[in-house]
CSV table of C-alpha atoms and ligand atoms in Angstrom, one decimal:
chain,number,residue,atom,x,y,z
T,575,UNK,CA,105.1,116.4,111.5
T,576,UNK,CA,107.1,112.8,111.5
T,577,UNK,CA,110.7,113.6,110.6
T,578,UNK,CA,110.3,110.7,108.0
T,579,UNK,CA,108.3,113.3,105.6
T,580,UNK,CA,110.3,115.6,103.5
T,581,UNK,CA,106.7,117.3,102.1
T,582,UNK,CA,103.6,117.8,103.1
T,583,UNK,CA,100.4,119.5,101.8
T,584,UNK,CA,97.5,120.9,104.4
T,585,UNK,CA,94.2,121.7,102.6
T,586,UNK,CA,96.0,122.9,100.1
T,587,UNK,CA,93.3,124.4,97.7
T,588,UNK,CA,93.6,126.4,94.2
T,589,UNK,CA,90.9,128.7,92.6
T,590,UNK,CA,91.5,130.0,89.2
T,591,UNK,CA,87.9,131.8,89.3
T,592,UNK,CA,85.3,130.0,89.8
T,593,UNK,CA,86.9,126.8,88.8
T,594,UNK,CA,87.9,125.0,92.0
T,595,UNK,CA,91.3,122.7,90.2
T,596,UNK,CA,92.2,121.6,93.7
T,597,UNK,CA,90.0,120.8,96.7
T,598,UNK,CA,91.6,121.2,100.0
T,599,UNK,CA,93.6,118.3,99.5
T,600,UNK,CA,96.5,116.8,102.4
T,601,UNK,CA,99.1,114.4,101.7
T,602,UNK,CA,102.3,113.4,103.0
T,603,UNK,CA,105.7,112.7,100.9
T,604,UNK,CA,107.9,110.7,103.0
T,605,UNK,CA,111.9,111.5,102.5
T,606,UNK,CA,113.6,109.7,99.1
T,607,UNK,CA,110.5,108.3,98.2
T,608,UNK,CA,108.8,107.9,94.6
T,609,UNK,CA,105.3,109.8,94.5
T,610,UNK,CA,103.1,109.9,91.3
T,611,UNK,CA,100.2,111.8,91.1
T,612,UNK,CA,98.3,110.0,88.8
T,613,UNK,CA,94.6,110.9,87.7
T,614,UNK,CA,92.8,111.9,84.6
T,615,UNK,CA,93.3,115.0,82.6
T,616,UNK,CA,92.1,118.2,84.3
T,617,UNK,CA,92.2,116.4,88.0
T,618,UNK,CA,94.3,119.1,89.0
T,619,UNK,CA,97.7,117.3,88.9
T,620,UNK,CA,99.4,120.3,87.7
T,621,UNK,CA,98.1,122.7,90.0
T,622,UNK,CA,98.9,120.6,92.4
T,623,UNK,CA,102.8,120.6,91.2
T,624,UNK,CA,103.0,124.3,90.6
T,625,UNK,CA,102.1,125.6,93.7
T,626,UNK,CA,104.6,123.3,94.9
T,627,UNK,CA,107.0,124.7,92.6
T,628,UNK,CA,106.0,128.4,93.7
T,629,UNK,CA,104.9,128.9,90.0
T,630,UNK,CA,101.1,129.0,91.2
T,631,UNK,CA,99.8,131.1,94.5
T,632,UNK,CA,97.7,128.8,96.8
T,633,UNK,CA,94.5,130.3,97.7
T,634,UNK,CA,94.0,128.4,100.5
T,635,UNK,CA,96.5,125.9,102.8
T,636,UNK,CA,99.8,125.0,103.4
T,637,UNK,CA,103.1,123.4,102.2
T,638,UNK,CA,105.4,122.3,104.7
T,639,UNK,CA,108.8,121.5,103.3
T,640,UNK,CA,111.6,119.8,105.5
T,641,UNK,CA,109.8,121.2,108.6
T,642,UNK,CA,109.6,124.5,106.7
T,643,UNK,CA,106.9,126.6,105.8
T,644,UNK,CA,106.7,127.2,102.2
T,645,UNK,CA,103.6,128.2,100.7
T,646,UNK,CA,104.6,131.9,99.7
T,647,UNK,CA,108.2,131.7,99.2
T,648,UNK,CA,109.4,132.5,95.3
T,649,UNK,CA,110.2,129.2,93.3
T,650,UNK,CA,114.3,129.8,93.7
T,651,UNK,CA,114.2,129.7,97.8
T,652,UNK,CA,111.9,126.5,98.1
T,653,UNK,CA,114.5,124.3,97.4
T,654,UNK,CA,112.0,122.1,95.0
T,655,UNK,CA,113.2,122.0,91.3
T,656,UNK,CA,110.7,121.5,88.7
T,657,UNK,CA,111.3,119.5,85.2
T,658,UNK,CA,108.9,120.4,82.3
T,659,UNK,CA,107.0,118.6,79.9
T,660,UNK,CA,108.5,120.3,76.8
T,661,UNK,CA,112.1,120.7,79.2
T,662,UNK,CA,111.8,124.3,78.0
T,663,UNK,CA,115.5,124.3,77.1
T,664,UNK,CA,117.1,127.6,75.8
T,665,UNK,CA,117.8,126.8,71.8
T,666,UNK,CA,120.8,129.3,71.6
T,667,UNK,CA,122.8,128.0,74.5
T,668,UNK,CA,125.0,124.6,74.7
T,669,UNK,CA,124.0,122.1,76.6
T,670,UNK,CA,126.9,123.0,78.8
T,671,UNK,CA,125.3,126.4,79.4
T,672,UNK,CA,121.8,125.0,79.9
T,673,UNK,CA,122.9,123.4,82.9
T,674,UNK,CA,125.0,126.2,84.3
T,675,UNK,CA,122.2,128.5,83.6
T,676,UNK,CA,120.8,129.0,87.3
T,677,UNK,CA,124.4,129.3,88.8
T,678,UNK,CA,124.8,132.4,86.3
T,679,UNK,CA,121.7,133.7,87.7
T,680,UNK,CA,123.2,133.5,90.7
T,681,UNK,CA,126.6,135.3,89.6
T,682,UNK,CA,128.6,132.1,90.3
T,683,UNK,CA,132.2,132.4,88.1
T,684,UNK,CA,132.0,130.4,85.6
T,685,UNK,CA,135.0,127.5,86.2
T,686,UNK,CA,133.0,126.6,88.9
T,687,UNK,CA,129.3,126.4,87.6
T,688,UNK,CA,131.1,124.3,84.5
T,689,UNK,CA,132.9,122.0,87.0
T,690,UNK,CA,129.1,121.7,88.6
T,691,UNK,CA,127.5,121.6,85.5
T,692,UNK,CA,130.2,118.5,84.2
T,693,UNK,CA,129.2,117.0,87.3
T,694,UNK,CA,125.6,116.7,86.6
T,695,UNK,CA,125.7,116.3,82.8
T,696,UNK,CA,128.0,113.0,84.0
T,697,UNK,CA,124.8,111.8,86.7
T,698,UNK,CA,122.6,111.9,83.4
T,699,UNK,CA,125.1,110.5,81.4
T,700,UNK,CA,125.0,113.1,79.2
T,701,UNK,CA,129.0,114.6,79.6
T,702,UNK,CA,130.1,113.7,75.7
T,703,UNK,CA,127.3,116.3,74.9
T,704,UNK,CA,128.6,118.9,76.8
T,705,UNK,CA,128.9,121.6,73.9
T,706,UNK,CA,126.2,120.7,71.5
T,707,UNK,CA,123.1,122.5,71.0
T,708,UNK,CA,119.5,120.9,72.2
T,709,UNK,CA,118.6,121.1,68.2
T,710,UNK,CA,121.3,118.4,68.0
T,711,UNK,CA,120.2,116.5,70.3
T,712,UNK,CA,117.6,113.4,70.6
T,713,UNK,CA,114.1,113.5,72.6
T,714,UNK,CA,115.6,111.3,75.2
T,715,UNK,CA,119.1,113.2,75.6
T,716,UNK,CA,117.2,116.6,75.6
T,717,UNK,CA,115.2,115.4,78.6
T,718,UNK,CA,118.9,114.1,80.2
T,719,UNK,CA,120.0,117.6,80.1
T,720,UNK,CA,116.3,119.5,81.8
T,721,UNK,CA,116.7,116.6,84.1
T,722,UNK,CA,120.5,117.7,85.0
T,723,UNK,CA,119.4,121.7,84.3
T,724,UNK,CA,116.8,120.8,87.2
T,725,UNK,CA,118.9,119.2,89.8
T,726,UNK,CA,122.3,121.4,90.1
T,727,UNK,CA,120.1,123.6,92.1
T,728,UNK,CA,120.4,120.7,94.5
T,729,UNK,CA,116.6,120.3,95.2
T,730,UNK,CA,115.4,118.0,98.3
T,731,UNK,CA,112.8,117.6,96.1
T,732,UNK,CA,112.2,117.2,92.2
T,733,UNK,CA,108.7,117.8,90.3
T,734,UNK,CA,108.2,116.2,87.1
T,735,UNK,CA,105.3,116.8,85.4
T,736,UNK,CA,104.4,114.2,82.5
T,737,UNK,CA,108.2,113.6,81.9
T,738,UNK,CA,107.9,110.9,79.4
T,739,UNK,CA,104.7,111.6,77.5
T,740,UNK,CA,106.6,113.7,74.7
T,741,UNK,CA,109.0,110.3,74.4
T,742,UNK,CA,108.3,107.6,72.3
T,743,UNK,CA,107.1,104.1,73.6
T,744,UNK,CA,110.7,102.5,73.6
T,745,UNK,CA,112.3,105.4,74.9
T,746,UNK,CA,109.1,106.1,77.5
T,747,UNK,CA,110.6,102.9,79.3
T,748,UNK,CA,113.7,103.2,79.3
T,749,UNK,CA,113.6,106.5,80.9
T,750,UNK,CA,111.1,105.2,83.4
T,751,UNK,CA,113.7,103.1,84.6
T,752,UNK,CA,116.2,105.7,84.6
T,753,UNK,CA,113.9,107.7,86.6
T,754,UNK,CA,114.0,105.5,89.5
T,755,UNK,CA,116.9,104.4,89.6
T,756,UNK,CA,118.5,108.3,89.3
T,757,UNK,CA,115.8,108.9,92.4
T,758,UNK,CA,116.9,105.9,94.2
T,759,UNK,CA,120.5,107.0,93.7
T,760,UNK,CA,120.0,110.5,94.3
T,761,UNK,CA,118.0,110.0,97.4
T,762,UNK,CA,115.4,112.6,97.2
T,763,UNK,CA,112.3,112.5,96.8
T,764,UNK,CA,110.4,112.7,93.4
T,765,UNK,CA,106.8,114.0,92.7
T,766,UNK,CA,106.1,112.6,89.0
T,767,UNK,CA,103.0,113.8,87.5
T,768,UNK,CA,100.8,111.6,84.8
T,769,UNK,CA,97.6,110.3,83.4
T,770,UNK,CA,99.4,106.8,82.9
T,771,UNK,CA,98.6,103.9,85.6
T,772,UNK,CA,101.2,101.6,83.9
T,773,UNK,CA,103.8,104.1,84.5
T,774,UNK,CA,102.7,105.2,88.1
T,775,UNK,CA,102.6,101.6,89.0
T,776,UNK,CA,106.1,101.1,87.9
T,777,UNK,CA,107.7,103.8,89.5
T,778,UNK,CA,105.8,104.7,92.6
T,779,UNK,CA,106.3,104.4,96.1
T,780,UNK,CA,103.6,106.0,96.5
T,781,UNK,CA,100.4,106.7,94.1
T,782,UNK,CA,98.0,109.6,95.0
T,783,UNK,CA,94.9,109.0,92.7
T,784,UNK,CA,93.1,112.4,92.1
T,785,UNK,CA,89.8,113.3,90.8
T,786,UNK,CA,87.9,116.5,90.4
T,787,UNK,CA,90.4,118.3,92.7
T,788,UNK,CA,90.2,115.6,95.4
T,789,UNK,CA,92.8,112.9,96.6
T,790,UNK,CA,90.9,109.8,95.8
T,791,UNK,CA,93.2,107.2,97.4
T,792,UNK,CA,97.1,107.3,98.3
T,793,UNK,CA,98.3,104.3,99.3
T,794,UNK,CA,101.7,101.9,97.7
T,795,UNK,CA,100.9,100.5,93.7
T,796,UNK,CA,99.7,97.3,95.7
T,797,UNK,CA,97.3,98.8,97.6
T,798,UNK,CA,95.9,101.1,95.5
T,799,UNK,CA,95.5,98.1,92.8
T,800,UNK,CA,94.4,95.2,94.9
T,801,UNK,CA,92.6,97.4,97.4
T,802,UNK,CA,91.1,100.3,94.7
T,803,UNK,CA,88.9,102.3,97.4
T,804,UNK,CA,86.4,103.8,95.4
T,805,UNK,CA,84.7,102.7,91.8
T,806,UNK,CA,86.6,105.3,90.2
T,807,UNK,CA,89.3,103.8,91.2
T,808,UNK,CA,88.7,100.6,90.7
T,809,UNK,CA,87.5,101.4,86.7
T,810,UNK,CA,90.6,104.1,86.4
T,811,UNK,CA,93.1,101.7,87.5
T,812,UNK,CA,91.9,98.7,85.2
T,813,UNK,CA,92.2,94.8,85.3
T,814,UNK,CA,89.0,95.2,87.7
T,815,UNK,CA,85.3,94.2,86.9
T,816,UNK,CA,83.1,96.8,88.6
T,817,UNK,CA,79.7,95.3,89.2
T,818,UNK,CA,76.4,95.2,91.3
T,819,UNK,CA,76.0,92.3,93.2
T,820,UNK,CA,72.1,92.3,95.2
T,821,UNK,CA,72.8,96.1,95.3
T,822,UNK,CA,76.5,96.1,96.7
T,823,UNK,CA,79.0,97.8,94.3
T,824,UNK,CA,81.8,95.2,93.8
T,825,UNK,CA,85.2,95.0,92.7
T,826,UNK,CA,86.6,91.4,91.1
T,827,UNK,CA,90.4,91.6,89.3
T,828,UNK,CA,89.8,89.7,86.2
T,829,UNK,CA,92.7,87.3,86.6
T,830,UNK,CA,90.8,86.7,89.9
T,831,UNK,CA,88.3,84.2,87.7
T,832,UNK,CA,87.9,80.8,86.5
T,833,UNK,CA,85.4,79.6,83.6
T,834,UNK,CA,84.1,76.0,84.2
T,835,UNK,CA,81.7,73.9,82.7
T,836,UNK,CA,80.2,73.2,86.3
T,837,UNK,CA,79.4,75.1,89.2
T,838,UNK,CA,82.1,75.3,91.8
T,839,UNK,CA,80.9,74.3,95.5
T,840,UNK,CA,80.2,77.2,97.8
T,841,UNK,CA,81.7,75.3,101.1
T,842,UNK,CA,84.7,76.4,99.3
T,843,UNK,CA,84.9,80.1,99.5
T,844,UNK,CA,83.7,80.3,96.1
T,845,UNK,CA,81.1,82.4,94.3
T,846,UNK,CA,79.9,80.6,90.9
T,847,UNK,CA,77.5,82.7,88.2
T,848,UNK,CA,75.9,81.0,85.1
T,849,UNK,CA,77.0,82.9,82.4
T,850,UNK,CA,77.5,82.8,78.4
T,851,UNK,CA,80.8,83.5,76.6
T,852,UNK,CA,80.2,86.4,74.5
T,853,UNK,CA,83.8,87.0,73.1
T,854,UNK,CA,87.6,86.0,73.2
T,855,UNK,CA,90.4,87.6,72.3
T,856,UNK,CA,93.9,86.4,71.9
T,857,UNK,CA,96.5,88.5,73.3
T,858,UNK,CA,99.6,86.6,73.2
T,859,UNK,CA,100.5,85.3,76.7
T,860,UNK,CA,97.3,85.7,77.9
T,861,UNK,CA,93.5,85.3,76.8
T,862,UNK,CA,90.8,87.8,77.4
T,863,UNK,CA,87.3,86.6,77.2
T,864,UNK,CA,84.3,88.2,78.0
T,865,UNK,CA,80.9,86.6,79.1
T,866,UNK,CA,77.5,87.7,80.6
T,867,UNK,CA,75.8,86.6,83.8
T,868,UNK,CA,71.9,88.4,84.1
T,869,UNK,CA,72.3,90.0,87.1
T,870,UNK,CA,75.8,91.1,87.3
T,871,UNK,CA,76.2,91.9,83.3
T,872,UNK,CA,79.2,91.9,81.5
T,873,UNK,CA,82.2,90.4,82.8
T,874,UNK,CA,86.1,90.4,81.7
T,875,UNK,CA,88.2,87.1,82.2
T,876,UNK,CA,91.8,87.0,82.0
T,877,UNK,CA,93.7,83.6,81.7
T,878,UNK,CA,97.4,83.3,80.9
T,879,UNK,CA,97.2,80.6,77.4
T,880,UNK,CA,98.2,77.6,79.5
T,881,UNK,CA,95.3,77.6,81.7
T,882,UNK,CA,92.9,78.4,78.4
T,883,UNK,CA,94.6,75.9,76.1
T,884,UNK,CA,94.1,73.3,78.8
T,885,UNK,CA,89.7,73.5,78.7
T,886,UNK,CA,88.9,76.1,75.6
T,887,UNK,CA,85.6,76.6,75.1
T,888,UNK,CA,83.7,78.4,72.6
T,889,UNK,CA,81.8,81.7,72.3
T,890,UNK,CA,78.2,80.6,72.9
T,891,UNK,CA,79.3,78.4,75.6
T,892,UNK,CA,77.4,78.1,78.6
T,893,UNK,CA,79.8,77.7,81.8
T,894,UNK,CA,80.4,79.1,85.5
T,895,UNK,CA,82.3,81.5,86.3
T,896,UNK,CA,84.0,81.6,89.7
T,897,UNK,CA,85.8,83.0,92.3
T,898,UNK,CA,87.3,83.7,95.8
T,899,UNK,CA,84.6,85.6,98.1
T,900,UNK,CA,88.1,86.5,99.9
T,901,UNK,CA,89.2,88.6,96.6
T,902,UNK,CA,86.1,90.5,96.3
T,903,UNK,CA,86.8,94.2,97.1
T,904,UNK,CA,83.7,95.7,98.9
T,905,UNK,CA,83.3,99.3,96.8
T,906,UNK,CA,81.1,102.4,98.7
T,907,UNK,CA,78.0,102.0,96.8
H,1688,ADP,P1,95.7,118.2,85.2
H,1688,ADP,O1,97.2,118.5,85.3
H,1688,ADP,O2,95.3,117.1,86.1
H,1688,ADP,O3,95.3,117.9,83.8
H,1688,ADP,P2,95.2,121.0,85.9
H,1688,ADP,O4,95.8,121.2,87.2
H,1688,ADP,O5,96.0,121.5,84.7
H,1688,ADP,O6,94.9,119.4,85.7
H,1688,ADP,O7,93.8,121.6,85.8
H,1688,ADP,C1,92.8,121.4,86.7
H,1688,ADP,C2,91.6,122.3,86.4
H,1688,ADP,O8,91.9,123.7,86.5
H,1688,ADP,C3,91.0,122.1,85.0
H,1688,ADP,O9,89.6,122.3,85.0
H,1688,ADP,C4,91.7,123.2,84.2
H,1688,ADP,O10,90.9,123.6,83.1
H,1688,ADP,C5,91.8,124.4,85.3
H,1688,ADP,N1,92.9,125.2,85.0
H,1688,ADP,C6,94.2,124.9,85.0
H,1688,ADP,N2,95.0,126.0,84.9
H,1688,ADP,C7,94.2,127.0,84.7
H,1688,ADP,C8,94.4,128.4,84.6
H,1688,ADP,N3,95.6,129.0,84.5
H,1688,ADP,N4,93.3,129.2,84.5
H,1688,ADP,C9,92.1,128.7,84.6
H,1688,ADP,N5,91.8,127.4,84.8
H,1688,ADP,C10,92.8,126.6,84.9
H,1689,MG,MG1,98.6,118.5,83.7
């Protein structure tokens, strides 16, 4: 194993039954990097996080962490630290406590898990708060504290699972950016868990798209956008027209194409399709329009205003639409 990866998974599979939630999947987590695990719900994300956590068994596989064999270790020696969805924080204990709570497991005397506790509360910016109760606390500060509960333990690696779905929108992004840059600081690495490509393409180093228990593609946000492997993929990430061209599943990014009144010349690299415009839709910065070639079907457009304000057109229209053979991604059929 590199010495660059802090975590790696080796047909790592999980059975609950007959129900096969992950499918001898590998994947490598390379040291203070930003992984999401993004795919659909029931893809097996959270399996896939709790038997790193230790709070699932494995039934088949391995997880190497920091050179170390982990798979069967209890959650408290892995030296991973999981943050809930719900941040599971105890109601009747201060916020103070909450953090302290696993150095009282562990019978340390209690000026020094409060010094450590101080400490973290002060990373999450959470130190005024230090004797309140999670009741009296916001969404946002409540998921401060889980996130300094989680890393006193002093994980090399943290799991989050859907951190900011229980936020609203506002405070979903402004946490996201916390996220990283409390990762970045830190220098461990995260494994983030969600069903969100916005979010995953914001934060990631990394994104590991799963489906049906299988990693789909991992690859950086660019690569797994501009380069979507599969039609899955390709539909799951959006932005992307999926479509059959003389029986060759293709992938064209809708801000990829351009709408005019006459073909374009193929000695250019281009591709041209007669088509109708069927709709348009105003959204502010950009336009969205959709039109309809025969062969290849329906067709998403996106064009920032200036370029649609410069030649509109109407629905009804009959135009061309074009673009790059160069930006078509080839998809396995
Ligand atoms: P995700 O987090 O991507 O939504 P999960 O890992 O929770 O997916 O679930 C993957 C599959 O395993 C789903 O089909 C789910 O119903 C099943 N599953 C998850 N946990 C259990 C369990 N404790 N017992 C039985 N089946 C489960
Ligand atoms: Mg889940």
């Amino acid at each position: 194993m590199s010495n660059n990866t802090e975590l790696e998974l080796v047909a790592l599979t999980k059975l609950y039954g007959d129900t096969k939630a992950v499918d001898s999947i590998g994947l490598k987590i390379p040291k203070a990097s930003y992984t999401c695990l993004l795919g659909p719900s029931g893809c097996g994300k959270s399996s896939t996080l709790r038997m790193i956590a230790g709070h699932e068994i494995a039934t088949e596989g391995d997880i190497i962490l920091g050179g170390k064999n982990i798979t069967n270790l209890a959650p408290a020696e892995r030296g991973t630290a999981m943050m809930f969805q719900n941040y599971a924080l105890f109601p009747h204990l201060s916020v103070l406590d909450n953090v302290a709570f696993s150095m009282k497991i562990k019978n340390v005397e209690k000026s020094e898990r409060h010094k450590k506790a101080k400490e973290m509360l002060e990373l999450v910016d959470m130190d005024q708060y230090a004797e309140r109760f999670p009741e009296q606390l916001s969404g946002g500060q409540q998921q401060r504290v889980a996130l300094a509960r989680a890393l006193i333990t002093r994980p090399s690696i943290l799991l989050l699972d859907e951190p900011l779905s229980a936020l609203d929108p506002f405070l979903r992004l402004k946490m996201r950016v916390e996220l990283k840059k409390l990762q970045r600081s830190l220098g461990i690495s995260f494994v983030h868990v969600t069903h969100s490509q916005d979010e995953a393409m914001a934060l990631a180093d990394q994104i590991v798209v799963m489906h049906d228990g299988k990693i789909e593609q991992a690859g950086s946000p660019i690569e797994v956008f501009n380069k979507p492997a599969t039609e899955f993929i390709a539909k799951f990430m959006g932005g992307h027209n999926v479509v059959s061209n003389q029986g060759q599943l293709q992938a064209i990014r809708s801000d990829k194409i351009t709408i005019s009144k006459k073909a374009k010349a193929s000695k250019d690299g281009l591709v041209s399709f007669a088509s109708r415009i069927e709709e348009i839709e105003y959204l502010g910065t950009n336009v969205q329009v959709s039109a309809k070639n025969d062969a290849l079907g329906d067709i998403i457009i996106n064009l920032s205003d200036q370029t649609f304000f410069k030649t509109p057109f109407e629905i009804g229209d009959s135009v061309f639409l074009s673009w790059k053979a160069e930006d078509v991604q080839m998809l396995p059929n």
